XYZ file of C-alpha atoms in Angstrom:
412
model
C -0.072 0.068 0.048
C 1.475 3.418 -1.051
C 0.916 6.771 0.654
C -1.067 9.335 -1.465
C 1.005 12.123 -0.468
C 4.764 10.998 -0.750
C 4.347 7.553 -2.641
C 6.236 5.745 -0.051
C 5.324 2.131 0.161
C 4.023 1.058 3.627
C 5.578 -2.183 5.014
C 2.384 -2.949 7.039
C -0.986 -2.758 5.605
C -2.360 -2.342 9.021
C -0.746 1.183 9.560
C -3.358 4.039 9.396
C -0.753 6.711 8.889
C 2.369 7.068 6.634
C 5.710 6.356 8.540
C 7.564 8.852 6.174
C 5.294 11.958 5.981
C 2.455 11.143 8.437
C -0.347 11.403 5.925
C -3.320 9.335 6.453
C -3.236 6.023 4.502
C -6.213 4.794 2.571
C -8.679 2.229 3.964
C -7.234 -1.392 4.388
C -8.621 -3.756 1.788
C -11.066 -6.544 3.026
C -9.456 -9.702 4.435
C -9.489 -12.889 2.385
C -12.314 -15.280 2.989
C -11.842 -17.775 5.862
C -10.170 -20.946 4.948
C -8.272 -19.521 2.157
C -4.536 -18.966 2.133
C -3.437 -15.411 2.469
C 0.151 -16.519 1.615
C -0.909 -17.050 -1.923
C -2.251 -13.364 -2.103
C 0.831 -11.849 -0.745
C 3.844 -11.642 -2.895
C 6.635 -13.893 -2.068
C 9.501 -12.258 0.052
C 13.064 -13.057 -0.893
C 14.949 -14.957 1.703
C 17.664 -12.449 1.738
C 15.342 -9.566 2.924
C 14.845 -9.268 6.683
C 11.371 -10.297 7.954
C 9.060 -7.748 9.670
C 7.469 -8.711 12.821
C 4.020 -8.206 11.350
C 4.813 -10.735 8.581
C 5.998 -13.290 11.212
C 2.615 -12.817 13.209
C 0.719 -13.279 9.868
C 2.472 -16.521 9.165
C 1.889 -17.711 12.509
C -1.772 -17.016 12.543
C -2.211 -18.477 9.187
C -0.549 -21.768 10.262
C -2.764 -21.820 13.452
C -5.994 -21.406 11.174
C -4.976 -24.053 8.751
C -4.362 -26.509 11.597
C -7.837 -25.806 13.129
C -9.460 -26.063 9.713
C -7.891 -29.449 9.074
C -8.959 -30.910 12.416
C -12.582 -29.483 12.605
C -15.248 -31.402 10.546
C -17.123 -29.404 7.791
C -20.050 -27.222 8.750
C -23.492 -29.117 8.509
C -21.910 -32.489 9.053
C -21.791 -34.497 12.326
C -18.452 -34.905 14.004
C -17.043 -38.501 13.411
C -14.522 -39.969 15.832
C -11.301 -41.422 14.225
C -11.491 -45.021 13.046
C -9.242 -46.224 15.714
C -11.959 -45.520 18.388
C -14.019 -48.486 17.071
C -11.227 -51.020 17.282
C -11.627 -52.016 20.892
C -15.487 -51.990 20.929
C -17.343 -55.321 20.998
C -19.553 -55.860 17.984
C -22.391 -57.382 20.088
C -25.878 -56.980 18.810
C -27.765 -59.098 21.281
C -29.874 -58.085 24.435
C -28.239 -55.428 26.491
C -28.547 -57.319 29.648
C -26.402 -60.017 28.253
C -23.584 -57.767 27.044
C -21.373 -58.117 29.971
C -22.131 -61.770 30.659
C -19.515 -64.391 29.682
C -20.452 -65.739 26.341
C -23.441 -63.539 26.111
C -25.482 -66.559 27.182
C -28.425 -66.393 29.428
C -27.680 -70.127 30.414
C -24.570 -68.681 32.164
C -26.957 -66.406 34.220
C -29.016 -69.385 34.939
C -25.958 -71.308 36.081
C -25.066 -68.538 38.441
C -28.503 -68.530 40.010
C -28.421 -72.316 40.444
C -24.885 -72.255 41.799
C -25.977 -69.438 44.407
C -28.857 -71.718 45.416
C -26.466 -74.457 46.050
C -24.558 -72.212 48.339
C -27.718 -71.391 50.309
C -28.792 -75.003 50.635
C -25.718 -75.335 52.953
C -27.564 -73.295 55.570
C -29.860 -75.369 57.888
C -33.001 -73.301 57.333
C -32.847 -73.919 53.502
C -33.897 -77.176 51.843
C -31.218 -79.156 49.977
C -31.204 -81.222 46.710
C -29.374 -84.108 48.413
C -25.785 -85.119 48.096
C -26.375 -86.905 44.826
C -28.310 -84.004 43.224
C -25.614 -81.547 44.384
C -22.790 -83.507 42.758
C -24.800 -83.931 39.569
C -25.699 -80.270 39.478
C -22.105 -79.118 39.922
C -20.918 -81.281 37.080
C -23.690 -80.065 34.815
C -22.899 -76.419 35.699
C -19.208 -76.691 34.723
C -20.166 -78.697 31.518
C -22.850 -76.174 30.506
C -20.559 -73.060 31.102
C -17.505 -74.707 29.184
C -19.980 -75.423 26.271
C -21.326 -71.944 26.091
C -17.878 -70.269 26.197
C -16.595 -72.628 23.511
C -19.652 -71.709 21.382
C -18.881 -68.053 21.831
C -15.343 -68.487 20.745
C -13.744 -66.780 23.776
C -13.018 -69.987 25.759
C -10.429 -69.776 28.507
C -7.781 -72.247 29.078
C -9.700 -74.437 31.603
C -12.374 -75.260 29.046
C -9.812 -77.475 27.179
C -9.647 -79.824 30.220
C -13.394 -80.575 30.174
C -14.024 -84.119 28.679
C -15.471 -84.015 25.175
C -18.356 -86.304 26.088
C -19.711 -83.416 28.261
C -19.676 -81.135 25.151
C -22.067 -83.327 23.272
C -25.716 -81.983 22.790
C -26.973 -84.725 25.069
C -25.147 -83.404 28.108
C -26.998 -80.056 28.406
C -30.417 -81.691 27.521
C -29.889 -84.156 30.443
C -28.663 -81.346 32.605
C -31.933 -79.344 31.810
C -34.012 -82.328 32.740
C -32.062 -82.836 35.959
C -32.868 -79.247 36.962
C -36.541 -79.742 36.424
C -36.684 -83.015 38.437
C -34.774 -81.258 41.309
C -37.066 -78.261 41.269
C -39.757 -80.755 41.983
C -37.695 -81.942 44.898
C -37.464 -78.434 46.291
C -41.266 -77.995 46.237
C -41.475 -79.979 49.495
C -40.717 -76.814 51.408
C -41.298 -73.291 49.819
C -38.777 -70.520 50.807
C -36.344 -68.243 49.091
C -34.424 -71.106 47.480
C -37.267 -72.252 45.324
C -37.793 -69.146 43.325
C -34.076 -68.766 42.830
C -33.710 -72.217 41.588
C -36.724 -72.147 39.544
C -35.614 -68.816 37.807
C -32.195 -70.367 36.837
C -33.895 -73.490 35.485
C -36.269 -71.492 33.434
C -33.398 -69.396 31.916
C -31.387 -72.584 30.921
C -34.464 -74.465 29.760
C -35.567 -71.653 27.329
C -32.095 -71.257 25.706
C -31.108 -74.930 25.604
C -34.440 -76.062 24.178
C -33.662 -73.908 21.097
C -30.135 -74.934 20.841
C -29.874 -78.730 21.674
C -33.445 -79.999 22.226
C -35.911 -78.550 19.801
C -35.235 -78.201 16.022
C -34.297 -80.558 13.175
C -30.721 -81.103 14.537
C -31.720 -81.391 18.360
C -31.878 -84.413 20.460
C -35.586 -84.055 20.568
C -35.780 -85.836 17.254
C -34.821 -89.147 18.768
C -37.803 -88.929 21.251
C -41.622 -89.121 20.892
C -43.329 -88.117 24.168
C -46.749 -89.176 22.632
C -45.643 -92.679 22.745
C -45.988 -92.523 26.475
C -49.830 -92.258 26.157
C -50.239 -95.654 24.495
C -50.639 -98.983 26.319
C -48.531 -100.321 28.203
C -46.153 -97.300 28.452
C -48.944 -95.248 29.921
C -48.815 -97.444 32.941
C -45.163 -96.352 33.411
C -46.169 -92.854 33.314
C -48.907 -93.119 35.717
C -46.790 -95.113 37.968
C -43.873 -92.615 38.056
C -46.492 -89.816 38.648
C -47.880 -91.711 41.655
C -44.453 -92.433 43.106
C -43.601 -88.751 42.982
C -46.729 -87.802 44.672
C -46.169 -90.444 47.441
C -42.879 -88.706 48.242
C -44.893 -85.665 49.456
C -47.070 -87.878 51.855
C -46.220 -88.951 55.305
C -43.573 -91.638 55.742
C -43.460 -91.922 59.369
C -42.748 -89.872 62.462
C -39.451 -88.529 63.982
C -38.578 -86.824 67.245
C -37.805 -83.355 67.330
C -34.051 -83.833 67.407
C -34.399 -85.819 63.939
C -34.022 -89.354 65.410
C -36.456 -92.030 64.538
C -39.399 -92.660 66.691
C -39.171 -96.168 68.277
C -42.146 -98.446 67.611
C -43.000 -98.895 71.327
C -42.723 -95.261 72.224
C -45.274 -94.197 74.807
C -48.016 -91.622 73.909
C -47.507 -88.364 75.950
C -49.913 -88.783 78.859
C -49.637 -92.418 79.290
C -47.499 -94.224 82.027
C -44.858 -96.899 80.821
C -45.154 -100.175 82.501
C -48.482 -99.270 84.412
C -51.107 -102.103 85.019
C -54.132 -101.846 82.726
C -56.328 -100.974 85.678
C -54.571 -97.691 85.987
C -56.287 -95.021 83.987
C -55.227 -91.457 83.211
C -57.734 -88.864 84.018
C -58.279 -86.409 81.253
C -57.121 -82.964 82.511
C -56.795 -79.593 81.025
C -53.144 -78.940 80.209
C -51.885 -75.298 80.120
C -51.359 -73.671 76.828
C -47.644 -73.006 77.538
C -46.877 -76.697 77.861
C -44.591 -77.247 75.009
C -44.670 -81.019 75.389
C -48.366 -81.026 75.021
C -48.756 -78.443 72.219
C -46.145 -80.140 70.086
C -47.182 -83.744 70.625
C -44.216 -84.407 72.821
C -41.633 -83.450 70.206
C -43.036 -85.996 67.565
C -43.236 -84.653 63.921
C -44.310 -86.360 60.721
C -41.796 -86.641 57.729
C -42.279 -86.945 54.059
C -40.464 -89.090 51.642
C -38.241 -86.182 50.656
C -36.944 -86.219 54.288
C -35.387 -89.638 53.836
C -31.637 -89.997 52.885
C -31.008 -90.109 49.075
C -34.700 -89.137 48.386
C -33.577 -87.824 44.908
C -32.177 -91.342 43.845
C -35.630 -92.994 43.071
C -36.740 -89.717 41.446
C -33.897 -89.663 38.928
C -34.143 -93.425 38.381
C -37.710 -93.422 37.450
C -37.261 -90.443 35.395
C -34.657 -92.136 33.297
C -37.005 -94.925 32.787
C -39.564 -92.697 31.163
C -36.827 -91.062 28.941
C -35.861 -94.664 27.583
C -39.632 -95.443 27.128
C -39.974 -92.362 24.993
C -37.041 -93.199 22.775
C -37.893 -93.922 19.205
C -37.548 -97.498 17.869
C -35.311 -96.610 14.937
C -32.778 -94.987 17.247
C -29.675 -97.271 17.795
C -29.007 -98.280 21.368
C -26.755 -100.753 23.105
C -28.216 -104.061 24.109
C -27.836 -103.442 27.855
C -30.439 -100.574 27.931
C -33.300 -103.109 27.734
C -32.354 -104.047 31.469
C -32.151 -100.377 32.541
C -35.795 -100.117 33.433
C -35.724 -103.300 35.584
C -32.633 -101.857 37.472
C -34.311 -98.533 38.064
C -37.360 -100.224 39.564
C -35.080 -102.432 41.722
C -33.125 -99.442 42.990
C -36.379 -97.585 43.911
C -37.878 -100.848 45.482
C -34.633 -101.291 47.779
C -34.791 -97.511 48.738
C -38.395 -97.770 49.738
C -37.960 -100.919 51.782
C -35.083 -99.300 53.733
C -37.402 -96.521 54.918
C -40.641 -98.233 54.833
C -42.989 -97.680 57.919
C -46.674 -97.994 58.832
C -47.626 -94.831 56.969
C -49.635 -93.906 53.850
C -46.552 -92.772 51.885
C -44.735 -96.138 51.462
C -47.901 -98.069 50.445
C -48.754 -95.480 47.764
C -45.158 -95.408 46.547
C -45.145 -99.265 46.324
C -48.385 -99.203 44.498
C -47.015 -96.818 41.784
C -43.839 -98.897 41.664
C -45.838 -101.970 40.756
C -47.148 -100.246 37.743
C -43.740 -99.320 36.738
C -42.329 -102.635 37.208
C -44.948 -104.124 34.871
C -43.765 -101.877 32.098
C -40.066 -102.653 32.964
C -40.460 -106.403 32.618
C -42.265 -106.070 29.317
C -39.500 -103.650 28.073
C -36.783 -106.366 28.914
C -38.788 -108.853 27.160
C -39.135 -106.611 24.028
C -42.980 -106.206 24.392
C -43.344 -102.615 25.451
C -44.232 -101.163 21.962
C -47.641 -99.268 22.258
C -50.488 -101.144 20.393
C -51.622 -98.092 18.446
C -47.960 -97.687 17.022
C -47.289 -101.333 16.058
C -46.885 -101.673 12.317
C -49.361 -103.728 10.616
C -48.476 -107.208 9.714
C -47.570 -107.807 6.060
C -50.032 -110.369 4.827
C -49.494 -112.083 1.374
C -51.401 -109.934 -1.186
C -53.477 -111.699 -3.685
C -51.615 -111.897 -7.118
C -53.870 -113.131 -10.043
C -50.871 -113.708 -12.241
C -49.677 -116.404 -9.649
C -52.940 -118.514 -10.411
C -52.317 -118.328 -14.082
C -48.738 -119.553 -13.626
C -50.032 -122.365 -11.398
C -52.602 -123.469 -13.931
C -50.177 -123.382 -16.871
C -47.759 -125.767 -14.838
C -50.483 -128.257 -14.028
C -51.191 -131.271 -16.136
C -54.867 -130.299 -16.706
C -55.941 -130.592 -20.259
C -59.507 -129.538 -20.812
């Protein structure tokens, strides 16, 4: 920019007055548009000439604006994070409540509820699934978690030590059936343990029924539950139901400390060893007499209170599973004797704890119907009558008569 009075060129366009004569400089031209380079509009300065402070300030401000324009997104567009921000994120698209669960499986959540229920069953005021039920449940929990982690593809090192036989689809299906059976076992006493166990069983059953039970490739294709409604298999179904109901009935009486009540125990209020002439006069006992109000410390016990009460339940349930197996499914020869063994084990268990009560007699009655089916199964006569294939009679072939007449020596 030149001075209109003396013609001296001003080094800084921002000067309002001439440095040589002091005359007023003309108005400064408008700045270039934002985002454009001001260096392209300014003539290049030779490297041999000294740089003014104003030029250095302009270059620094221009470099700062270019860096801000490169980092900021264009106007009207949403800011996008750099591509490296998505590398560590999990591409999970399932339910949000399963995002942080190992394997993203609801079966793992169900296993956690079942395991927590097993911990609570240690306490004396919670029911238990028994020693056998606890051991089988722990093995099933480990196998199911290992299978779900391997299916997800993020299996830790301990999964490799799980036997491959527990990774087959039959293992989670059997574990689901075991949890359902033990849920019936826990219904003998309702408390906090029952809803926790039932919730875990429902979560596992819903997912495993889709993965390993239902569907064309599930183990459900090898079983036909409708075959249990045909004779004589319906006797086994009814007999098992009667045996399960009998376990909820009284199986005798025990003392308050858990010991068995002897057969010759005196009734509270009588005198042991007294002559028959001695009569006890009826008197009104006080309401705070604990011996009178509690029946002398004698309580009734059900079949579930007996040791190993889950053993006949699991044995009879396995008998129904074998009865529902389709005839075309290959099976080893010893399986024909498994129902007889299940009935024998249940009978020995019942005889070990039999008392003069209604529970044992009802159990033995139901076990008799199951035994009838077990014997027929061992003899190979347990196929339902409605499902038996029709006998192949020799169809009538008229050509056969013609061939017979031509071979005969008859000459009309």
